[in-house]
Coordinates of C-alpha atoms and ligand atoms in Angstrom, one line a residue:
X28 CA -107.8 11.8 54.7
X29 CA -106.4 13.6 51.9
X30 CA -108.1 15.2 49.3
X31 CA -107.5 13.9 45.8
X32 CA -109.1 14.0 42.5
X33 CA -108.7 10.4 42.5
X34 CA -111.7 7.9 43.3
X35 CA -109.3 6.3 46.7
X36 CA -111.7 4.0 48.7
X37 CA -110.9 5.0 52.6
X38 CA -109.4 1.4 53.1
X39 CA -107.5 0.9 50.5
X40 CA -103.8 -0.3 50.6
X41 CA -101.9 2.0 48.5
X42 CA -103.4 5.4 49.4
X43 CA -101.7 8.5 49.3
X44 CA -99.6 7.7 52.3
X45 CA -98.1 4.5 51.4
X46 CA -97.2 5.3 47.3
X47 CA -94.8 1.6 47.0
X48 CA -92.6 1.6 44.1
X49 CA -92.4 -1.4 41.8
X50 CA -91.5 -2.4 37.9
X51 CA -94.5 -3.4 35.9
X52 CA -95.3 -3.6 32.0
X53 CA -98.5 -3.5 30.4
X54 CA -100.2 -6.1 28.1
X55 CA -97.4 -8.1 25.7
X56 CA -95.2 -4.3 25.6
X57 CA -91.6 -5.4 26.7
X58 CA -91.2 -2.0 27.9
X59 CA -90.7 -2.0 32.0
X60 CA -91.5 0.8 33.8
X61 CA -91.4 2.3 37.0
X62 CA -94.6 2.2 38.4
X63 CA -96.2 3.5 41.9
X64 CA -99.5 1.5 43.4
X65 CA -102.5 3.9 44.2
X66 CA -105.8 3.4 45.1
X67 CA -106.6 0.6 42.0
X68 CA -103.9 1.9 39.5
X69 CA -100.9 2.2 38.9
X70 CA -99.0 5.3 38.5
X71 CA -96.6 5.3 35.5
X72 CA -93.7 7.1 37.0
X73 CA -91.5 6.7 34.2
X74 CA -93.7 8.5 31.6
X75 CA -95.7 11.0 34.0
X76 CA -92.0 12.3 35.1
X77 CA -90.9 12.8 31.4
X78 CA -94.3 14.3 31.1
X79 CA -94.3 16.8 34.2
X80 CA -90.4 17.5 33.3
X81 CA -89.3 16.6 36.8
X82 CA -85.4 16.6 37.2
X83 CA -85.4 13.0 38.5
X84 CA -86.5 11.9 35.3
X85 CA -83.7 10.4 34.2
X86 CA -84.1 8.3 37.7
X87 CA -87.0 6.2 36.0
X88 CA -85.9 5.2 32.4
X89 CA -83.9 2.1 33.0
X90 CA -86.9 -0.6 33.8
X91 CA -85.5 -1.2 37.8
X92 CA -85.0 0.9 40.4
X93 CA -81.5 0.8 40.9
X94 CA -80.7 4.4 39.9
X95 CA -83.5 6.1 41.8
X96 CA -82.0 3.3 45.0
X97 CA -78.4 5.2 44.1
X98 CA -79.6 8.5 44.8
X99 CA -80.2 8.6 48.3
X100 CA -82.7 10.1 50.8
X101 CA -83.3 13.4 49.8
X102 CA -83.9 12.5 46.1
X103 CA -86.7 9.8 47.0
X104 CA -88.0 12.4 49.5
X105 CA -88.6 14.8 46.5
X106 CA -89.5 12.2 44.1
X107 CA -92.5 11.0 46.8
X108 CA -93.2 14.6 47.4
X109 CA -93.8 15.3 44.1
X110 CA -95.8 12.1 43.5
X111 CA -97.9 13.0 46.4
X112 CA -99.0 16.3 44.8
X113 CA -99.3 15.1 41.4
X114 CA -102.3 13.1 42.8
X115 CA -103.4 15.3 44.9
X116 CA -103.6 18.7 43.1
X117 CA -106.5 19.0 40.3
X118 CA -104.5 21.1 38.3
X119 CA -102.2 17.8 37.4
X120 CA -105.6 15.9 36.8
X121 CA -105.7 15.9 33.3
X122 CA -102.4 15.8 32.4
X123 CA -102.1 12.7 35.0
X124 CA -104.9 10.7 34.5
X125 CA -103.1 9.2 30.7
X126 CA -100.9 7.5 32.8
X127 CA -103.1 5.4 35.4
X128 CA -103.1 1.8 34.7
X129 CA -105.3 -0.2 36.1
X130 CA -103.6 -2.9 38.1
X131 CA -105.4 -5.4 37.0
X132 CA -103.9 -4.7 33.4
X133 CA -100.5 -4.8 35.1
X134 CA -97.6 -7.7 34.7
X135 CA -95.3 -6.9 37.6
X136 CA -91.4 -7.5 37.2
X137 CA -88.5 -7.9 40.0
X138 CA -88.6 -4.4 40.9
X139 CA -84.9 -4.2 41.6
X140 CA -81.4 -5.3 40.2
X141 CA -80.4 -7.3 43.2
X142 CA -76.5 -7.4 44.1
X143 CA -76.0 -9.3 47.0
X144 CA -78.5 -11.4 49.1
X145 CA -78.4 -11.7 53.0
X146 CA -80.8 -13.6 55.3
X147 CA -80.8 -13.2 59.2
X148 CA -82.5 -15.7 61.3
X149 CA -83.8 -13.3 64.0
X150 CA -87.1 -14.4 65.3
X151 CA -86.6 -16.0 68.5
X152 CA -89.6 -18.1 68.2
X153 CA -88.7 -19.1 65.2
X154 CA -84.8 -20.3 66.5
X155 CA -86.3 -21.9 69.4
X156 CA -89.1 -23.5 67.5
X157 CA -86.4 -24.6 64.9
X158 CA -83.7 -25.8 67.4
X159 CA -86.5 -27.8 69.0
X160 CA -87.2 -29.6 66.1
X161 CA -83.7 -29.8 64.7
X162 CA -81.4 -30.5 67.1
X163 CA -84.0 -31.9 70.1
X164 CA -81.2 -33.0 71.9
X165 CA -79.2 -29.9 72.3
X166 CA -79.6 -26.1 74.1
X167 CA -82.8 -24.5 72.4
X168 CA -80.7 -21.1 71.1
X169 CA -77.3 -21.6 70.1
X170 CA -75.0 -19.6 72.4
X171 CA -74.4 -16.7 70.0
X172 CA -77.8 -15.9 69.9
X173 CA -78.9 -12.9 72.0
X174 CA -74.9 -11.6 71.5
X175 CA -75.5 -11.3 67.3
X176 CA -78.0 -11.4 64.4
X177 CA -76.7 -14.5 63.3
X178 CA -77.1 -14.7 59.2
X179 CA -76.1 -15.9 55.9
X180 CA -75.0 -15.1 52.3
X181 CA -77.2 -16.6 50.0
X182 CA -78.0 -16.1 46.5
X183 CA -78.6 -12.8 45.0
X184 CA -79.1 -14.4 41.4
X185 CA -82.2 -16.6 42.1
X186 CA -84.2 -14.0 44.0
X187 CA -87.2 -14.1 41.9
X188 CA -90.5 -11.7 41.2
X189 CA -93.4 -12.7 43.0
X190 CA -95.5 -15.0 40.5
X191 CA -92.4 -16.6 39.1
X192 CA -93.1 -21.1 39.2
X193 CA -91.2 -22.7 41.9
X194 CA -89.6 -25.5 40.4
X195 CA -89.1 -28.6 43.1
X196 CA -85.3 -28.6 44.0
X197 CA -83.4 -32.2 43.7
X198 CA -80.9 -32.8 46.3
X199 CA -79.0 -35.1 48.5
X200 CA -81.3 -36.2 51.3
X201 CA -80.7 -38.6 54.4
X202 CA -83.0 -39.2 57.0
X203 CA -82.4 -39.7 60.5
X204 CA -83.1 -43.2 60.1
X205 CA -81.3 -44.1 57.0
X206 CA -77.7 -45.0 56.8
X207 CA -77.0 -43.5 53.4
X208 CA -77.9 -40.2 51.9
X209 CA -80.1 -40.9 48.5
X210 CA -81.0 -37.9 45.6
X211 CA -84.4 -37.0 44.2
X212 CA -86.7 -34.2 44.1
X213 CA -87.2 -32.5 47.9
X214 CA -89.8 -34.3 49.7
X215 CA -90.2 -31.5 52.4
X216 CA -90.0 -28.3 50.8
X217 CA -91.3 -25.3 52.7
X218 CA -91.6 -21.3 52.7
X219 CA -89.9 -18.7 55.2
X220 CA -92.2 -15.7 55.9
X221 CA -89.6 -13.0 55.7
X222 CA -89.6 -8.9 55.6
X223 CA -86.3 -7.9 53.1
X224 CA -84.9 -4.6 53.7
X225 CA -83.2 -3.0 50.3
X226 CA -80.4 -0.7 50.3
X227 CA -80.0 2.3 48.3
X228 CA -77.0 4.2 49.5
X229 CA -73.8 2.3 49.1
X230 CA -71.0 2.1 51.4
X231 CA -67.3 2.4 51.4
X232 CA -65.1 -0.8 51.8
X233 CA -63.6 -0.9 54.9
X234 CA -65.8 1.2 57.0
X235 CA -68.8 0.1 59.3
X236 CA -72.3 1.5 58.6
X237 CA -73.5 2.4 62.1
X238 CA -77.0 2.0 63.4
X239 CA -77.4 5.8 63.6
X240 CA -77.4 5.8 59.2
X241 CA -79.6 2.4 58.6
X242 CA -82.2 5.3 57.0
X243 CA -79.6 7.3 55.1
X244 CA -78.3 4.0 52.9
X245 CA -81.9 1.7 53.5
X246 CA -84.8 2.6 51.0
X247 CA -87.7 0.3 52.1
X248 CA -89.2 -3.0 52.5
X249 CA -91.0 -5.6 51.1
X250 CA -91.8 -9.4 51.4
X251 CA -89.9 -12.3 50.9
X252 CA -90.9 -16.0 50.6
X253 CA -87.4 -17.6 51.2
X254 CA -88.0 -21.5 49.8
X255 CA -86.7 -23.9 52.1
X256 CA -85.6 -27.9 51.0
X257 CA -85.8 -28.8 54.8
X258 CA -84.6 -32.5 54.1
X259 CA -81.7 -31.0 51.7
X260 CA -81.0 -28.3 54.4
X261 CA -80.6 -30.6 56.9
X262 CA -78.1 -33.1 55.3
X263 CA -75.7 -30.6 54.1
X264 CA -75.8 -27.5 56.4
X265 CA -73.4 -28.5 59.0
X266 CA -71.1 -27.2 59.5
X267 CA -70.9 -24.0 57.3
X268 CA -74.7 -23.5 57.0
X269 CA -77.4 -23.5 54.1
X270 CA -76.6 -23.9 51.2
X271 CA -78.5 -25.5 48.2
X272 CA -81.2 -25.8 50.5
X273 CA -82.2 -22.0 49.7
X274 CA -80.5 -20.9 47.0
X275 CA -83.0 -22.4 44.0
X276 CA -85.6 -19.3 44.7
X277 CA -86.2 -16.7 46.8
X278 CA -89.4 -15.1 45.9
X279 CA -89.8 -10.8 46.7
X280 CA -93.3 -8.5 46.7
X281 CA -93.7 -6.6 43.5
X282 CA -94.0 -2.9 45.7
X283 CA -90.8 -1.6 47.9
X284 CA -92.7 0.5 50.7
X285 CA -90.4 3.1 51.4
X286 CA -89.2 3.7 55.0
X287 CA -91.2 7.1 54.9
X288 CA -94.4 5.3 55.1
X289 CA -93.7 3.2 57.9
X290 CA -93.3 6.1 60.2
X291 CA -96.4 4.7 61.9
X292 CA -95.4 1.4 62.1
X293 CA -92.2 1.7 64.3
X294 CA -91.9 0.1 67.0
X295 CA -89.4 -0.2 69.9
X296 CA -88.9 -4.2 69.7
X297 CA -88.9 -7.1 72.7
X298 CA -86.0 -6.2 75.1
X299 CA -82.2 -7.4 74.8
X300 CA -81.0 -9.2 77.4
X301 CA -77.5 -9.2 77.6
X302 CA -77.2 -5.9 76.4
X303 CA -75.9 -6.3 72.9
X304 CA -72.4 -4.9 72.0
X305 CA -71.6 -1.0 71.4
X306 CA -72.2 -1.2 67.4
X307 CA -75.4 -3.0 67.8
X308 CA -77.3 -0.4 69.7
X309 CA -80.0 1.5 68.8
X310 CA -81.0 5.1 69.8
X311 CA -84.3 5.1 67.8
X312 CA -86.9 2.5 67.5
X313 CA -86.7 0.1 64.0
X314 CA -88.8 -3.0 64.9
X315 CA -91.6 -2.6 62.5
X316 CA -95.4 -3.3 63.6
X317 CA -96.5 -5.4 60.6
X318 CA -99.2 -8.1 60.5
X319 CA -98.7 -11.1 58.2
X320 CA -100.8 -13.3 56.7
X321 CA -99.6 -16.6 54.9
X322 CA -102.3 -18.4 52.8
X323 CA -101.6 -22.0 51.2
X324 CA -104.0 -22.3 48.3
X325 CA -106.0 -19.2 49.3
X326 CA -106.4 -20.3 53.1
X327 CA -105.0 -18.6 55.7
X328 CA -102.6 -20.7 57.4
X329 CA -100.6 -18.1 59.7
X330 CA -100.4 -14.3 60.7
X331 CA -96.9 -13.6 61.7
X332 CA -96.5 -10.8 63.8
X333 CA -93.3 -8.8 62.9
X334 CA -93.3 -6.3 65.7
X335 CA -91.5 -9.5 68.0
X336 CA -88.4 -9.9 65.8
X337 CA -85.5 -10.3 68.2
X338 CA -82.9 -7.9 66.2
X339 CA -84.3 -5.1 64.0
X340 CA -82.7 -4.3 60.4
X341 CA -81.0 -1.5 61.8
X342 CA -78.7 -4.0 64.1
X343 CA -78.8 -6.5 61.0
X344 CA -77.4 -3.7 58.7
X345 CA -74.7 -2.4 61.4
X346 CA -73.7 -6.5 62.3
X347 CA -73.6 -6.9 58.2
X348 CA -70.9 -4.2 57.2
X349 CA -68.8 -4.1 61.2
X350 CA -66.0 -6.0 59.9
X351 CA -65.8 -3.4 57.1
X352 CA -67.9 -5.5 54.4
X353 CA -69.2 -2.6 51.7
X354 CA -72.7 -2.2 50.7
X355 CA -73.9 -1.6 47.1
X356 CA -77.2 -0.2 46.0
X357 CA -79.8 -3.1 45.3
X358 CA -78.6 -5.2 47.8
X359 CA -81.2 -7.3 49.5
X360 CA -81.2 -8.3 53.1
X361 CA -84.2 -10.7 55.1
X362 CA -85.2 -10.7 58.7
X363 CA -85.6 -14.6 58.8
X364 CA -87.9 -16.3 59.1
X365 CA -91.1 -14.3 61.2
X366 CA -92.4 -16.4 63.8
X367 CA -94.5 -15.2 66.8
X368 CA -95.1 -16.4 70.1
X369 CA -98.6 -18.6 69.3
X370 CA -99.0 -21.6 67.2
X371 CA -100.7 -19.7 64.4
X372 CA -98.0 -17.0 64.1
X373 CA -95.7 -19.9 63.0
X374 CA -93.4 -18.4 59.4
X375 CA -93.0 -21.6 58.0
X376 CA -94.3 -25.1 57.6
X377 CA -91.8 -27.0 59.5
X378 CA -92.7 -25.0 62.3
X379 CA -96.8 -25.6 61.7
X380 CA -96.3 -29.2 61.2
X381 CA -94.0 -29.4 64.0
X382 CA -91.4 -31.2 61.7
X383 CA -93.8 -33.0 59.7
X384 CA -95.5 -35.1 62.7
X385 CA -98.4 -33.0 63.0
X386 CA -100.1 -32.4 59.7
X387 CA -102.3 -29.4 59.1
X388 CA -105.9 -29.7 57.9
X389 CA -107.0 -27.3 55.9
X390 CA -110.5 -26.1 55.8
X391 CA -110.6 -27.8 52.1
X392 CA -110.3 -31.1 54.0
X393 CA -106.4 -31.6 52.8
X394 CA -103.8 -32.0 54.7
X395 CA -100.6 -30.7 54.5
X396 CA -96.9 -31.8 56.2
X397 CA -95.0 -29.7 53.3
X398 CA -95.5 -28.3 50.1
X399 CA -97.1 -30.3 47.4
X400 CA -96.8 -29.6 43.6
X401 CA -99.5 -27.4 42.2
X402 CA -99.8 -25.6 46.0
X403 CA -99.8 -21.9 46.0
X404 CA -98.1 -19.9 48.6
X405 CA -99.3 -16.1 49.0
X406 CA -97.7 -13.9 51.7
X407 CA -99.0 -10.3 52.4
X408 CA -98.8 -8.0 54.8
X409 CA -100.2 -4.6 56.0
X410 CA -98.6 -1.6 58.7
X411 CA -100.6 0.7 60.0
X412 CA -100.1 4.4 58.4
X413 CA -102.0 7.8 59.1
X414 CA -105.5 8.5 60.9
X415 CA -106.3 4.9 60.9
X416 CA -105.2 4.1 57.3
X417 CA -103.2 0.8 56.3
X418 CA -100.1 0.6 54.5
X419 CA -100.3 -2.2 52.4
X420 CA -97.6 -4.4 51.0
X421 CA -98.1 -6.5 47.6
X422 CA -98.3 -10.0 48.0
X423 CA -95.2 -12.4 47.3
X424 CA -97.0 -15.4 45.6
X425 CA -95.5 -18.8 43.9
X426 CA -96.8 -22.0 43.0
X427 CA -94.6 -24.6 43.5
X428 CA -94.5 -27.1 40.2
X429 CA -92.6 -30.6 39.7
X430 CA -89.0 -30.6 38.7
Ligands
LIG524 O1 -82.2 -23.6 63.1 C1 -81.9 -24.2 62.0 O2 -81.3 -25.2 62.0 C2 -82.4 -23.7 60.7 C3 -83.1 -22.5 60.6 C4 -83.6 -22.1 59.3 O3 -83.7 -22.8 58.3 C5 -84.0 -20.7 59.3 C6 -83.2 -19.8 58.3 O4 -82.9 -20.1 57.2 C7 -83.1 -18.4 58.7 C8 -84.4 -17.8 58.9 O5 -85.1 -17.7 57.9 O6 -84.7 -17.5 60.1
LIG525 CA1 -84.7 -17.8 55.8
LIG526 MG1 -83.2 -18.3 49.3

């Protein structure tokens, strides 16, 4: 453990060796600043840069992260270096210690400008539990599966900060057993338990981003809760794919963990069989080991385990930009839905109620099919960092009110 002259407790979530960045504000102040999580504060980086006349400064004044995103590896490198000593040399204690805020005094804000929005669908328990339910009457995986990290373009300008009201979605729904679509409010709205990867480093138009550079244009990773409509999904998505289904809110964690504190957390992945294309392989291990819990009115109702995802975001980011698509700083991608192997690792409700057939009691006494107005979704998730430390990730949290 390092020495600091902060009070860290041993277990915390945001010690030394996870330092997240986010955008907070304090009390009814419309100023947004950058902030980094430590211990039970919150580091103002914004005003303890300006104070300690560090060069990347400038980086932090803007109230998202978008320029320090911009300026690449060796810049966040320096700026988490320097953050690192600032908390753990004394001489920086006094000057320091003006900007610790307690988090609970915090209001955090979407921590990033978000340009475009991507979401995979690269769980295979999740695709096979989903086919099953589906499409019962067809193959389990669709037959581009295992030969591509299928995904879609969804919508960059309702991806919300965690906190933000759901509002129910209205739609277009038709049952199986109706013969006529009718319109209301969703009656099965769910969640996706999702990782999102953000990019930094943008890329040139025309030209592939390998496997081999994921870490020089990704900056780190949070959570994502994406809503689902399942009955407006299901109506409408054939045969170009989701589309209003997903689109009214896509809930991220207040804290991007950069990829530097993950070191501990990587993982090699399940294996690929067939062996995937040229531009999809990997040389170095980016499945990440990270445990996920989803809680439904404060109970826990699944714990996701990320370290199974099929295709890892270094084969998302390489399928995403082959055909010469350009990435720009702030864009967002998701891993799909995160669904393990056993019942209780299920990422989403249609998958935990088995299409709404088999209701889930929760230890309230309620049951639940899908999402009721007033319920409160809270995903979190921890990696494991250093000597037995955890990386913690903020949790994504929204409560889901009547349209
Ligand atoms: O298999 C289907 O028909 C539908 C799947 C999903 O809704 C999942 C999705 O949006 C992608 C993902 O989160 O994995
Ligand atoms: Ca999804
Ligand atoms: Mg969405």
């Amino acid at each position: 453990m390092t020495v600091t002259w902060l009070e860290l407790a041993d277990d915390t979530p945001f010690g030394l060796d996870n330092l997240p960045y986010g955008v907070f504000s304090v009390g009814g102040a419309p100023q947004r600043r950058i902030g980094v999580p430590v211990g039970d504060h919150v580091l103002d980086l914004t005003s303890a840069a300006a104070e300690t006349a560090a060069s990347f400064a400038p980086l932090l004044t803007s109230g998202v992260l978008n320029p320090l995103l911009a300026a690449g590896p060796a810049t966040w490198r320096e700026v988490r270096e320097s953050v690192r000593e600032w908390l753990t040399e004394t001489r920086y204690a006094d000057q320091l210690r003006p900007h610790l805020v307690p988090l609970t005094e915090v209001t955090t804000h979407l921590p990033i400008e978000v340009a475009d929005y991507v979401d995979f669908y690269s769980s295979e328990h999740h695709a096979l539990n989903a086919g099953k339910i589906f499409r019962p009457d067809a193959v389990e995986l669709p037959p581009n599966w295992k030969h591509l990290p299928i995904g879609y373009h969804g919508r960059a300008g309702t991806v919300v900060a965690s906190g933000t009201p759901v509002v129910r979605p209205h739609g277009q729904r038709k049952p199986r057993n109706a013969d006529t679509p009718s319109f209301g409010p969703s009656q099965r709205l769910d969640i996706e338990a999702e990782v999102g990867f953000v990019v930094g480093v943008p890329s040139t138009l025309g030209t592939p981003v390998s496997t081999e550079d994921f870490a020089a244009h990704v900056f780190g990773v949070c959570l994502v809760n994406d809503w689902s409509a399942r009955d407006i999904q299901a109506w409408e998505y054939q045969p170009l794919g989701p589309f209003l289904a997903k689109s009214f809110a896509t809930s991220v964690s207040p804290w991007i963990v950069p990829l530097d504190a993950l070191e501990h957390a990587r993982v090699a992945g399940p294996p690929q069989d067939p062996e995937p294309f040229e531009y999809l392989r990997t040389s170095e291990k980016w499945g990440l080991d990270l445990a996920i819990e989803v809680r439904l009115n404060g109970h826990l109702v699944s714990s996701p385990p990320f370290a199974t995802q099929y295709w890892n975001a270094a084969q998302q980011l390489a399928h995403l930009t082959v055909n010469g698509a350009s990435l720009r700083t702030g864009d967002l991608y998701a891993s799909g839905t995160v669904t393990g192997p056993e019942p209780h690792q299920r990422g989403s409700l249609l998958e935990l109620s088995w299409g709404g057939r088999e209701p889930l009691t929760l230890p309230d006494g309620a049951t639940r099919t899908f999402l009721e107005d007033g319920d409160e979704v809270t995903i979190s998730a921890t990696a494991p960092g250093p000597n037995g430390t955890r990386i913690g990730f903020g949790d994504v949290r929204g409560t889901v009110v009547p349209s």
